[in-house]
CSV table of C-alpha atoms and ligand atoms in Angstrom, one decimal:
chain,number,residue,atom,x,y,z
K,1,MET,CA,112.7,140.5,109.9
K,2,THR,CA,112.6,142.1,113.1
K,3,ASP,CA,114.7,141.0,116.3
K,4,LEU,CA,112.1,139.3,118.3
K,5,ALA,CA,114.8,137.1,120.1
K,6,GLY,CA,116.6,140.3,121.0
K,7,GLN,CA,113.2,142.1,122.1
K,8,HIS,CA,112.1,139.1,124.3
K,9,GLY,CA,115.5,137.5,125.7
K,10,LEU,CA,115.1,134.5,123.6
K,11,THR,CA,117.3,132.5,121.5
K,12,PHE,CA,116.3,131.8,118.3
K,13,ARG,CA,117.5,128.2,116.8
K,14,GLN,CA,117.0,126.4,113.7
K,15,ASP,CA,118.2,122.7,112.6
K,16,TYR,CA,118.6,122.1,116.5
K,17,PHE,CA,117.6,118.3,116.7
K,18,GLY,CA,121.4,117.3,116.9
K,19,ASP,CA,121.4,118.9,120.3
K,20,PRO,CA,119.5,116.3,122.6
K,21,LEU,CA,118.7,119.4,125.3
K,22,ALA,CA,117.1,121.1,122.6
K,23,TRP,CA,115.0,118.3,121.2
K,24,LYS,CA,113.7,117.6,124.6
K,25,GLY,CA,112.6,121.1,124.6
K,26,LEU,CA,110.4,120.5,121.7
K,27,VAL,CA,109.4,117.3,123.1
K,28,ASP,CA,108.3,119.1,126.2
K,29,LEU,CA,106.7,121.8,124.4
K,30,LEU,CA,104.6,119.4,122.4
K,31,GLN,CA,103.6,117.4,125.6
K,32,ASP,CA,102.5,120.7,127.3
K,33,THR,CA,100.5,121.9,124.4
K,34,PHE,CA,99.1,118.7,122.8
K,35,SER,CA,99.7,115.9,125.4
K,36,ILE,CA,101.6,113.9,122.9
K,37,ASP,CA,104.8,112.3,123.6
K,38,VAL,CA,107.0,112.6,120.6
K,39,GLY,CA,110.2,111.5,122.4
K,40,VAL,CA,108.5,107.9,122.0
K,41,GLN,CA,110.5,108.3,118.7
K,42,ASP,CA,113.8,107.6,120.0
K,43,GLN,CA,113.0,104.2,120.4
K,44,PHE,CA,112.8,104.0,116.8
K,45,GLY,CA,115.6,106.0,115.7
K,46,GLY,CA,114.8,109.6,116.4
K,47,PRO,CA,112.7,112.3,114.8
K,48,ASP,CA,113.0,112.4,110.9
K,49,PRO,CA,116.3,113.7,109.6
K,50,SER,CA,114.7,115.7,107.0
K,51,SER,CA,113.0,117.9,109.9
K,52,MET,CA,113.9,121.7,109.5
K,53,PRO,CA,112.7,122.8,112.8
K,54,PHE,CA,112.6,126.6,114.0
K,55,GLY,CA,112.3,127.5,117.2
K,56,TYR,CA,112.6,130.1,120.0
K,57,PHE,CA,114.4,129.2,123.7
K,58,ASP,CA,114.3,131.5,126.8
K,59,ALA,CA,117.2,131.6,129.2
K,60,ASP,CA,116.6,128.4,131.1
K,61,GLY,CA,116.8,126.5,127.8
K,62,ARG,CA,113.0,125.6,127.5
K,63,CYS,CA,111.5,125.7,124.0
K,64,VAL,CA,108.7,128.3,124.0
K,65,ALA,CA,107.7,128.6,120.4
K,66,ASN,CA,108.3,126.1,117.5
K,67,PHE,CA,107.3,125.5,113.7
K,68,SER,CA,109.0,122.7,111.8
K,69,ALA,CA,109.1,121.7,108.2
K,70,PHE,CA,110.2,118.5,106.6
K,71,SER,CA,110.5,116.8,103.2
K,72,MET,CA,107.5,114.5,102.3
K,73,PRO,CA,107.9,113.4,99.1
K,74,MET,CA,104.6,112.8,97.1
K,75,MET,CA,103.3,110.8,94.4
K,76,ILE,CA,100.4,112.7,92.8
K,77,ASN,CA,98.8,111.6,89.5
K,78,GLY,CA,101.8,109.5,88.7
K,79,ARG,CA,104.4,112.1,89.3
K,80,ALA,CA,106.8,112.5,92.1
K,81,ILE,CA,106.5,115.4,93.8
K,82,LYS,CA,108.8,117.6,96.2
K,83,ALA,CA,106.7,118.4,98.9
K,84,ALA,CA,107.0,119.7,102.2
K,85,GLY,CA,104.9,119.2,105.6
K,86,TYR,CA,104.5,121.4,108.4
K,87,GLN,CA,104.1,120.2,112.0
K,88,SER,CA,104.9,120.7,115.7
K,89,GLY,CA,103.6,124.6,115.4
K,90,ALA,CA,102.9,125.5,119.2
K,91,VAL,CA,103.5,128.6,121.3
K,92,ARG,CA,103.8,128.3,125.2
K,93,PRO,CA,100.6,130.3,126.5
K,94,GLU,CA,102.7,133.0,128.0
K,95,TRP,CA,104.6,133.9,124.9
K,96,ARG,CA,101.3,134.1,122.6
K,97,GLU,CA,100.2,137.2,120.7
K,98,ARG,CA,103.6,138.4,120.1
K,99,GLY,CA,104.1,137.2,116.8
K,100,LEU,CA,106.5,134.4,117.5
K,101,TYR,CA,104.3,132.1,115.3
K,102,ARG,CA,104.1,134.5,112.5
K,103,ASP,CA,108.0,134.9,112.5
K,104,LEU,CA,108.5,131.0,112.9
K,105,MET,CA,106.3,130.4,109.8
K,106,GLN,CA,107.8,132.8,107.6
K,107,ARG,CA,111.3,131.3,108.4
K,108,ALA,CA,109.9,127.9,107.5
K,109,PHE,CA,108.0,128.8,104.3
K,110,ASP,CA,111.1,131.1,103.4
K,111,ARG,CA,113.2,128.0,103.7
K,112,THR,CA,111.3,125.6,101.7
K,113,SER,CA,110.5,127.9,98.8
K,114,ALA,CA,114.4,128.7,98.6
K,115,GLU,CA,115.0,125.0,98.4
K,116,GLY,CA,112.5,124.5,95.4
K,117,TYR,CA,109.5,122.6,97.0
K,118,GLU,CA,106.7,122.5,94.7
K,119,LEU,CA,103.9,121.7,97.5
K,120,ASP,CA,103.2,122.7,100.9
K,121,LEU,CA,101.1,120.3,103.1
K,122,LEU,CA,99.9,120.6,106.7
K,123,LEU,CA,96.7,119.3,109.0
K,124,THR,CA,95.3,121.7,111.4
K,125,ASP,CA,92.0,122.4,113.3
K,126,LYS,CA,92.7,126.2,112.6
K,127,PRO,CA,92.4,126.8,109.1
K,128,ALA,CA,92.0,130.4,109.1
K,129,LEU,CA,95.8,130.8,110.5
K,130,TYR,CA,97.1,129.4,107.1
K,131,GLU,CA,94.6,130.8,104.9
K,132,ARG,CA,96.4,134.1,104.8
K,133,TYR,CA,99.5,132.4,103.6
K,134,GLY,CA,98.0,131.0,100.2
K,135,PHE,CA,96.9,127.5,102.0
K,136,ARG,CA,93.5,126.1,100.9
K,137,THR,CA,91.4,123.1,102.3
K,138,LEU,CA,91.3,119.8,100.5
K,139,PRO,CA,88.3,117.8,101.1
K,140,GLN,CA,89.1,114.1,102.0
K,141,HIS,CA,87.0,111.1,101.3
K,142,VAL,CA,87.1,107.4,102.5
K,143,PHE,CA,86.3,104.8,100.1
K,144,ILE,CA,83.9,102.2,100.8
K,145,ALA,CA,84.7,99.0,99.1
K,146,GLN,CA,82.2,96.1,98.1
K,147,ALA,CA,83.5,93.0,99.9
K,148,PRO,CA,85.5,91.2,97.2
K,149,LYS,CA,84.8,87.6,96.5
K,150,PRO,CA,86.8,85.3,98.9
K,151,GLN,CA,89.9,84.0,97.7
K,152,LYS,CA,92.3,81.4,98.8
K,153,SER,CA,95.2,83.0,100.2
K,154,ASP,CA,99.0,81.7,100.1
K,155,TRP,CA,100.2,84.4,102.1
K,156,THR,CA,101.3,83.9,105.4
K,157,ALA,CA,100.5,86.6,107.8
K,158,ARG,CA,102.1,87.9,110.8
K,159,GLN,CA,101.2,90.0,113.4
K,160,LEU,CA,104.0,92.3,114.0
K,161,SER,CA,105.1,94.5,117.1
K,162,LEU,CA,106.8,97.6,117.0
K,163,GLU,CA,109.0,96.5,120.4
K,164,ALA,CA,110.2,93.3,118.6
K,165,PRO,CA,113.4,94.3,116.9
K,166,ASP,CA,113.1,92.0,113.8
K,167,ASP,CA,109.9,93.2,113.0
K,168,LEU,CA,110.6,96.9,113.5
K,169,ARG,CA,113.5,96.3,111.3
K,170,LEU,CA,111.1,94.6,108.4
K,171,ILE,CA,108.5,97.7,108.9
K,172,LYS,CA,111.6,100.1,108.5
K,173,THR,CA,112.5,98.3,105.5
K,174,LEU,CA,109.3,97.9,103.9
K,175,LEU,CA,108.8,101.7,104.5
K,176,GLN,CA,111.9,102.7,103.0
K,177,GLY,CA,111.7,100.5,99.7
K,178,ARG,CA,107.9,101.1,99.4
K,179,GLN,CA,105.9,101.6,96.3
K,180,PRO,CA,103.5,104.4,97.1
K,181,VAL,CA,100.3,103.1,98.1
K,182,SER,CA,98.4,105.1,95.4
K,183,ALA,CA,99.8,106.6,92.2
K,184,ARG,CA,97.0,109.5,92.6
K,185,PHE,CA,98.1,110.6,96.1
K,186,ALA,CA,100.3,109.2,98.5
K,187,VAL,CA,103.7,109.5,100.3
K,188,ILE,CA,106.6,108.0,98.4
K,189,ARG,CA,108.6,108.1,101.7
K,190,GLN,CA,107.6,108.5,105.4
K,191,MET,CA,108.9,106.3,107.9
K,192,GLU,CA,108.9,108.5,111.2
K,193,MET,CA,105.3,109.5,111.3
K,194,PHE,CA,104.1,105.9,110.3
K,195,LEU,CA,105.8,104.4,113.3
K,196,LEU,CA,104.8,107.3,115.5
K,197,ASN,CA,101.1,107.1,114.5
K,198,ALA,CA,101.1,103.2,115.1
K,199,CYS,CA,102.6,103.6,118.4
K,200,PHE,CA,100.2,106.4,119.3
K,201,ASN,CA,96.9,104.3,118.5
K,202,PRO,CA,97.1,100.8,120.2
K,203,ALA,CA,94.1,99.8,118.0
K,204,ILE,CA,96.1,99.6,114.8
K,205,ARG,CA,97.6,96.4,113.7
K,206,LEU,CA,100.5,96.0,111.6
K,207,THR,CA,100.3,92.7,109.8
K,208,ALA,CA,103.0,91.2,107.6
K,209,ILE,CA,102.1,89.3,104.8
K,210,GLY,CA,104.9,87.4,103.1
K,211,ASP,CA,107.9,89.5,103.6
K,212,GLU,CA,106.6,91.8,100.9
K,213,ALA,CA,103.9,94.2,102.6
K,214,VAL,CA,102.8,95.3,105.9
K,215,ILE,CA,99.2,96.2,106.3
K,216,ALA,CA,97.9,98.8,108.7
K,217,TRP,CA,94.3,98.1,109.8
K,218,THR,CA,91.7,98.1,112.4
K,219,PHE,CA,88.7,96.1,112.7
K,220,ASP,CA,86.1,96.3,115.3
K,221,GLY,CA,84.4,93.2,114.4
K,222,ALA,CA,82.0,94.7,111.8
K,223,THR,CA,84.1,97.3,109.7
K,224,PHE,CA,87.4,97.1,108.4
K,225,TRP,CA,89.5,100.3,108.0
K,226,LEU,CA,92.2,99.7,105.8
K,227,LEU,CA,94.6,102.4,106.7
K,228,ASP,CA,98.0,101.6,104.6
K,229,VAL,CA,99.8,99.0,102.8
K,230,ALA,CA,103.7,99.3,103.0
K,231,GLY,CA,105.1,97.0,100.6
K,232,THR,CA,107.3,96.8,97.4
K,233,ALA,CA,104.3,95.6,95.4
K,234,ILE,CA,100.5,96.6,96.6
K,235,PRO,CA,98.1,93.3,97.0
K,236,SER,CA,94.7,93.5,95.8
K,237,LEU,CA,92.1,93.8,98.5
K,238,SER,CA,90.7,90.5,97.4
K,239,THR,CA,93.9,89.0,98.5
K,240,ILE,CA,94.7,91.0,101.5
K,241,LEU,CA,91.2,90.0,103.5
K,242,PRO,CA,91.8,86.4,103.3
K,243,ALA,CA,95.1,86.9,104.4
K,244,LEU,CA,94.3,88.7,107.4
K,245,ASP,CA,91.4,86.0,107.7
K,246,ILE,CA,88.4,88.8,108.1
K,247,GLU,CA,85.4,89.0,106.5
K,248,PRO,CA,84.1,92.4,107.5
K,249,ASP,CA,80.7,93.8,106.9
K,250,ARG,CA,81.8,96.9,105.9
K,251,ILE,CA,85.2,97.9,104.6
K,252,GLU,CA,86.7,101.6,104.6
K,253,ILE,CA,89.7,102.3,102.6
K,254,CYS,CA,91.5,105.4,104.1
K,255,PHE,CA,93.9,106.2,101.0
K,256,CYS,CA,93.1,106.5,97.5
K,257,PRO,CA,92.5,102.8,96.6
K,258,ASP,CA,93.6,102.7,92.9
K,259,ARG,CA,96.2,100.0,93.1
K,260,LEU,CA,93.7,97.7,95.1
K,261,ASP,CA,91.7,96.7,92.1
K,262,CYS,CA,88.2,96.9,93.9
K,263,GLU,CA,85.0,99.1,93.4
K,264,VAL,CA,84.4,102.1,95.7
K,265,SER,CA,82.0,104.1,96.5
K,266,LEU,CA,82.7,107.6,98.1
K,267,GLU,CA,81.8,109.5,101.8
K,268,PRO,CA,83.0,112.6,102.9
K,269,TYR,CA,85.8,112.3,105.7
K,270,GLU,CA,84.9,114.2,108.8
K,271,GLY,CA,88.6,114.4,110.6
K,272,TYR,CA,89.3,116.6,113.7
K,273,THR,CA,92.0,118.2,111.3
K,274,MET,CA,92.0,119.4,107.9
K,275,LEU,CA,94.3,119.0,105.1
K,276,MET,CA,95.6,122.2,103.7
K,277,VAL,CA,97.9,122.6,100.5
K,278,ARG,CA,99.5,125.5,98.6
K,279,GLY,CA,102.1,125.5,95.9
K,280,LYS,CA,102.5,125.1,92.1
K,281,ALA,CA,101.6,121.6,92.3
K,282,ALA,CA,98.3,121.9,94.3
K,283,ASP,CA,96.4,122.1,91.4
K,284,ASP,CA,97.6,118.7,89.9
K,285,ILE,CA,95.6,117.3,92.9
K,286,VAL,CA,92.3,116.4,91.4
K,287,GLY,CA,89.5,113.9,92.4
K,288,PRO,CA,88.5,112.4,95.5
K,289,ILE,CA,91.8,111.8,98.0
K,290,MET,CA,92.8,110.9,101.4
K,291,LEU,CA,96.1,110.9,103.0
K,292,SER,CA,96.8,107.9,104.9
K,293,PRO,CA,96.0,107.9,108.6
K,294,MET,CA,99.6,106.3,108.9
K,295,ALA,CA,101.2,109.7,107.2
K,296,GLU,CA,99.4,112.2,109.2
K,297,PHE,CA,101.7,114.3,110.7
C,1,COA,C1,98.2,129.0,117.3
C,1,COA,C2,99.3,129.6,118.2
C,1,COA,C3,100.3,128.7,117.5
C,1,COA,C4,99.6,131.1,117.7
C,1,COA,O1,100.8,131.7,118.3
C,1,COA,P1,101.3,132.9,118.5
C,1,COA,O2,102.6,133.2,118.9
C,1,COA,O3,100.1,133.5,119.5
C,1,COA,O4,100.5,133.7,117.1
C,1,COA,P2,101.2,135.0,116.5
C,1,COA,O5,101.2,136.2,117.6
C,1,COA,O6,102.7,134.8,115.9
C,1,COA,O7,100.2,135.3,115.3
C,1,COA,C5,100.2,134.9,114.0
C,1,COA,C6,98.9,135.1,113.3
C,1,COA,O8,98.0,133.9,113.8
C,1,COA,C7,96.7,134.7,114.4
C,1,COA,N1,96.0,133.7,115.1
C,1,COA,C8,96.6,133.3,116.3
C,1,COA,N2,96.0,132.4,116.8
C,1,COA,C9,94.9,131.9,115.9
C,1,COA,C10,93.9,130.9,116.1
C,1,COA,N3,93.5,130.2,117.0
C,1,COA,N4,92.9,131.0,114.8
C,1,COA,C11,93.3,131.7,113.7
C,1,COA,N5,94.4,132.7,114.0
C,1,COA,C12,95.0,132.7,114.7
C,1,COA,C13,97.1,135.9,114.8
C,1,COA,O9,95.8,136.8,114.6
C,1,COA,C14,98.2,136.4,113.6
C,1,COA,O10,97.6,137.1,112.7
C,1,COA,P3,98.4,138.2,111.9
C,1,COA,O11,99.8,137.7,111.4
C,1,COA,O12,97.3,138.5,110.7
C,1,COA,O13,98.4,139.4,113.1
C,1,COA,C15,99.3,129.5,119.6
C,1,COA,O14,97.9,130.0,119.8
C,1,COA,C16,99.2,128.0,120.1
C,1,COA,O15,100.4,127.3,120.4
C,1,COA,N6,98.1,127.4,120.2
C,1,COA,C17,98.2,126.0,120.5
C,1,COA,C18,98.7,125.2,119.6
C,1,COA,C19,98.0,125.3,118.0
C,1,COA,O16,97.0,125.0,118.0
C,1,COA,N7,99.0,125.0,117.3
C,1,COA,C20,98.9,125.3,115.9
C,1,COA,C21,98.5,123.7,115.3
C,1,COA,S1,98.1,123.8,113.5
């Protein structure tokens, strides 16, 4: 690899999240680039411990460029897949077009390939940037469900708050011990993004039904969006709706609904970003899929 750090008076660092100042440097880079504050993760236990950040820092300790890989095990057609996600890709405007991003991507891809990851996943609004590295776009679909016959529910539903320590503990326990929400296409374990996505979007409600599952959902009075279910078992849709005590006109399920025991039709999902994949397990992904918005990264 060419010595980009030497050429530009920068310092290359990897796996630097143990250094609070360097972590703060990345938080600032992402705040300035995307107007998001990933520093809120500090309230929930910090960033994903599987993160493999690659970054360039200037003489003042500012992070000027970063690209991170992280471990995101996936369940795909009943098989557990060793998958990597890529995120936090940004270069400060005054440092762009000098090959810093190309260099960081290459380092991250070399690392995950050496570590035997079978699948690479990313979300982007710039697919052309990644096509040259063998990524292809996976179309996503939302699943429109017929309202099931209302059933009497014995579940006690309870609204959870990320700010209540007991609630946060329950959510984390369920995320750690969860059954993947789908056997066809779902994350096996991903805690940090679930918490961050819930925190970023105040419309998302987190409701515990019993102590066995937390439902992530939104409802505008007519349409119900079922975003994720983190539980040791996945309750059926006909159990979830009465527990939440809603009777929506329209039900949109934002993940593969094979464990929900319901009839669905498909609609293309038009998101702001595209889901891209590559790797030897990429061809195992068949049929309509959607990555839960709670796993978005
Ligand atoms: C996109 C971004 C990371 C590129 O950083 P950079 O350091 O200027 O990129 P590099 O100089 O290393 O160029 C890498 C390659 O990407 C290409 N590229 C750069 N910006 C691109 C864009 N917007 N769309 C498509 N390709 C792009 C370059 O042409 C170059 O191609 P090459 O390897 O064939 O020569 C930077 O512009 C940025 O931070 N943008 C805002 C945040 C963002 O969009 N991040 C990516 C989120 S998925």
